[in-house]
């Protein structure tokens, strides 16, 4: 009976606690970073083709020439052209009317009659207007009585810093060139005694 009691006492001992369950933690896999692909720059845009201007100022595929704004005029336009000008002032209009200067294509020739009774001096304003418009007046042929006109024109040119015309004076043979230059106060004055010499001197300028 004692042996039985011992066995029974062992059977009454509490059983060992079950082993603790180990919790399994599932860690999600971290995806590997994919290296970024550098962006390929797009080629630069081709420059726009220049428009071709057609005759009349318009464009082949654009507005008509009439729709384009007018160009701004340049300051002091050469309204009288580019040819040098020769002016002849004489009391006898036949002097410049029969001159061969009328048929010279390389110049602009203008004659003015100078009446004995005085009056206006349109040749002075004519020369001044051409100077202001940047037109070259190369020669002015005058009589000895037009000394004051020549002085006024020279002063006008000096004030505006433009080249004055070369003055050619028609006078009688009793007046020497030295005397006329001294009287007019111009060392570069040309003195002639007939119409043919005046035309030749003008063309030599």
XYZ file of C-alpha atoms in Angstrom:
205
model
C 0.000 0.000 0.000
C 2.908 2.358 0.714
C 4.210 1.996 -2.827
C 0.831 2.768 -4.156
C 0.614 5.903 -2.071
C 3.935 7.108 -3.423
C 2.845 6.595 -7.031
C -0.387 8.368 -6.333
C 1.437 11.288 -4.793
C 3.532 11.666 -7.922
C 0.489 11.597 -10.023
C -0.973 14.485 -8.082
C 2.017 16.857 -8.848
C 1.091 19.599 -11.184
C 2.268 19.106 -14.696
C 4.964 21.420 -16.099
C 3.589 24.456 -17.760
C 3.577 24.294 -21.520
C 6.358 25.992 -23.332
C 5.563 29.527 -24.283
C 4.608 29.945 -27.873
C 7.136 31.948 -29.844
C 5.470 34.702 -31.774
C 6.573 34.816 -35.372
C 6.904 38.354 -36.745
C 6.767 38.555 -40.503
C 8.798 41.500 -41.682
C 7.748 42.611 -45.154
C 10.576 42.644 -47.646
C 11.843 46.062 -48.517
C 12.078 46.421 -52.302
C 15.436 47.528 -53.586
C 15.544 51.092 -54.854
C 15.789 51.261 -58.591
C 18.299 53.937 -59.651
C 16.624 56.794 -61.479
C 17.326 56.995 -65.174
C 18.608 60.474 -66.037
C 16.266 62.369 -68.315
C 17.566 62.778 -71.811
C 17.331 66.449 -72.752
C 15.276 67.076 -75.829
C 17.155 68.669 -78.733
C 16.788 72.449 -79.018
C 14.088 73.654 -81.299
C 15.282 74.653 -84.722
C 15.312 78.444 -85.248
C 12.429 79.816 -87.182
C 13.228 80.362 -90.818
C 13.615 83.995 -91.751
C 10.741 85.395 -93.723
C 11.511 86.209 -97.296
C 10.511 89.669 -98.310
C 8.997 89.839 -101.729
C 8.727 92.754 -104.044
C 6.559 95.516 -102.668
C 7.514 94.942 -99.025
C 4.992 92.144 -98.288
C 5.591 88.533 -97.281
C 4.679 85.379 -99.244
C 2.351 83.988 -96.576
C 1.758 87.024 -94.419
C -0.205 90.230 -94.709
C -0.042 92.190 -97.874
C 2.361 95.051 -98.318
C -0.497 97.513 -97.901
C -1.062 96.275 -94.338
C 2.556 96.944 -93.301
C 3.197 100.239 -91.507
C 5.073 102.811 -93.491
C 8.783 103.094 -92.777
C 9.891 106.074 -90.736
C 11.498 108.657 -92.995
C 15.152 109.375 -92.378
C 16.181 112.715 -90.965
C 17.108 115.269 -93.616
C 16.062 113.140 -96.608
C 17.955 113.820 -99.812
C 14.904 115.092 -101.616
C 16.979 116.637 -104.385
C 18.909 113.486 -105.295
C 22.603 112.800 -105.083
C 23.913 114.664 -108.125
C 25.851 117.887 -107.445
C 24.001 121.074 -108.224
C 25.174 124.033 -110.280
C 23.297 127.322 -109.852
C 23.663 130.178 -112.338
C 22.366 133.659 -111.520
C 22.593 136.234 -114.286
C 20.888 139.443 -115.346
C 20.756 138.042 -118.875
C 18.782 134.763 -118.874
C 20.389 133.811 -122.196
C 23.604 133.138 -120.270
C 22.275 129.988 -118.610
C 19.537 129.152 -121.139
C 22.085 128.574 -123.903
C 24.757 126.998 -121.688
C 25.899 123.430 -122.345
C 25.341 122.794 -118.651
C 21.692 122.153 -119.548
C 22.647 118.905 -121.279
C 25.034 117.588 -118.638
C 23.509 114.448 -117.072
C 25.913 114.304 -114.150
C 24.650 117.513 -112.525
C 21.451 119.256 -111.500
C 21.472 122.628 -113.227
C 19.278 125.564 -112.216
C 19.351 129.079 -113.626
C 17.835 132.225 -112.112
C 17.313 135.547 -113.886
C 18.417 138.530 -111.836
C 16.303 141.521 -112.799
C 17.929 144.931 -112.707
C 15.134 146.413 -110.635
C 15.926 144.210 -107.641
C 13.150 142.262 -105.970
C 13.355 138.844 -104.420
C 16.405 136.587 -104.366
C 15.026 133.099 -104.908
C 18.492 131.676 -105.669
C 19.604 132.338 -102.094
C 16.730 130.406 -100.524
C 17.101 127.691 -103.187
C 20.738 127.070 -102.249
C 19.989 127.192 -98.528
C 17.133 124.697 -98.822
C 19.321 122.257 -100.692
C 22.044 122.567 -98.073
C 19.573 121.811 -95.276
C 18.343 118.765 -97.225
C 21.933 117.397 -97.453
C 22.066 118.054 -101.193
C 25.436 119.273 -102.428
C 25.553 122.592 -104.226
C 28.922 122.412 -105.925
C 29.008 125.674 -107.864
C 27.246 129.035 -107.855
C 27.868 131.257 -110.902
C 27.064 134.911 -110.282
C 27.684 138.418 -111.498
C 29.783 140.945 -109.641
C 26.643 142.574 -108.194
C 25.813 139.416 -106.201
C 28.624 139.805 -103.685
C 26.241 140.221 -100.743
C 24.313 137.104 -101.778
C 27.512 135.058 -101.802
C 28.498 136.360 -98.363
C 25.084 135.417 -96.965
C 25.299 131.914 -98.399
C 28.805 131.358 -97.031
C 27.719 132.478 -93.570
C 24.727 130.149 -93.723
C 27.005 127.209 -94.580
C 29.520 128.052 -91.861
C 26.810 128.148 -89.195
C 25.592 124.689 -90.238
C 29.072 123.327 -90.865
C 28.416 122.325 -94.453
C 30.650 122.807 -97.453
C 29.790 126.048 -99.265
C 29.621 126.086 -103.062
C 32.517 127.233 -105.186
C 31.644 130.726 -106.383
C 32.401 131.688 -109.979
C 32.093 135.373 -110.790
C 31.346 136.709 -114.261
C 32.852 140.170 -114.649
C 34.357 142.492 -117.230
C 37.927 142.131 -118.375
C 38.863 145.421 -116.783
C 38.638 143.711 -113.382
C 41.558 141.460 -112.548
C 40.922 138.230 -110.602
C 43.044 139.530 -107.727
C 40.972 142.675 -107.434
C 37.690 140.717 -107.475
C 38.894 138.228 -104.835
C 40.010 141.069 -102.626
C 36.701 142.879 -103.063
C 34.668 139.745 -102.292
C 36.962 138.598 -99.477
C 37.273 135.067 -100.934
C 40.675 133.664 -101.804
C 39.177 130.632 -103.554
C 36.925 132.696 -105.825
C 37.066 131.874 -109.544
C 36.858 134.814 -111.921
C 35.862 134.393 -115.587
C 34.987 136.792 -118.384
C 32.587 134.855 -120.642
C 29.833 132.260 -120.478
C 31.852 129.446 -121.977
C 34.623 129.826 -119.409
C 32.014 129.825 -116.634
C 30.571 126.488 -117.843
C 34.039 124.961 -118.184
C 35.051 126.082 -114.692
C 31.819 124.674 -113.253
C 32.372 121.249 -114.816
C 35.943 121.167 -113.524
C 34.603 121.339 -109.987
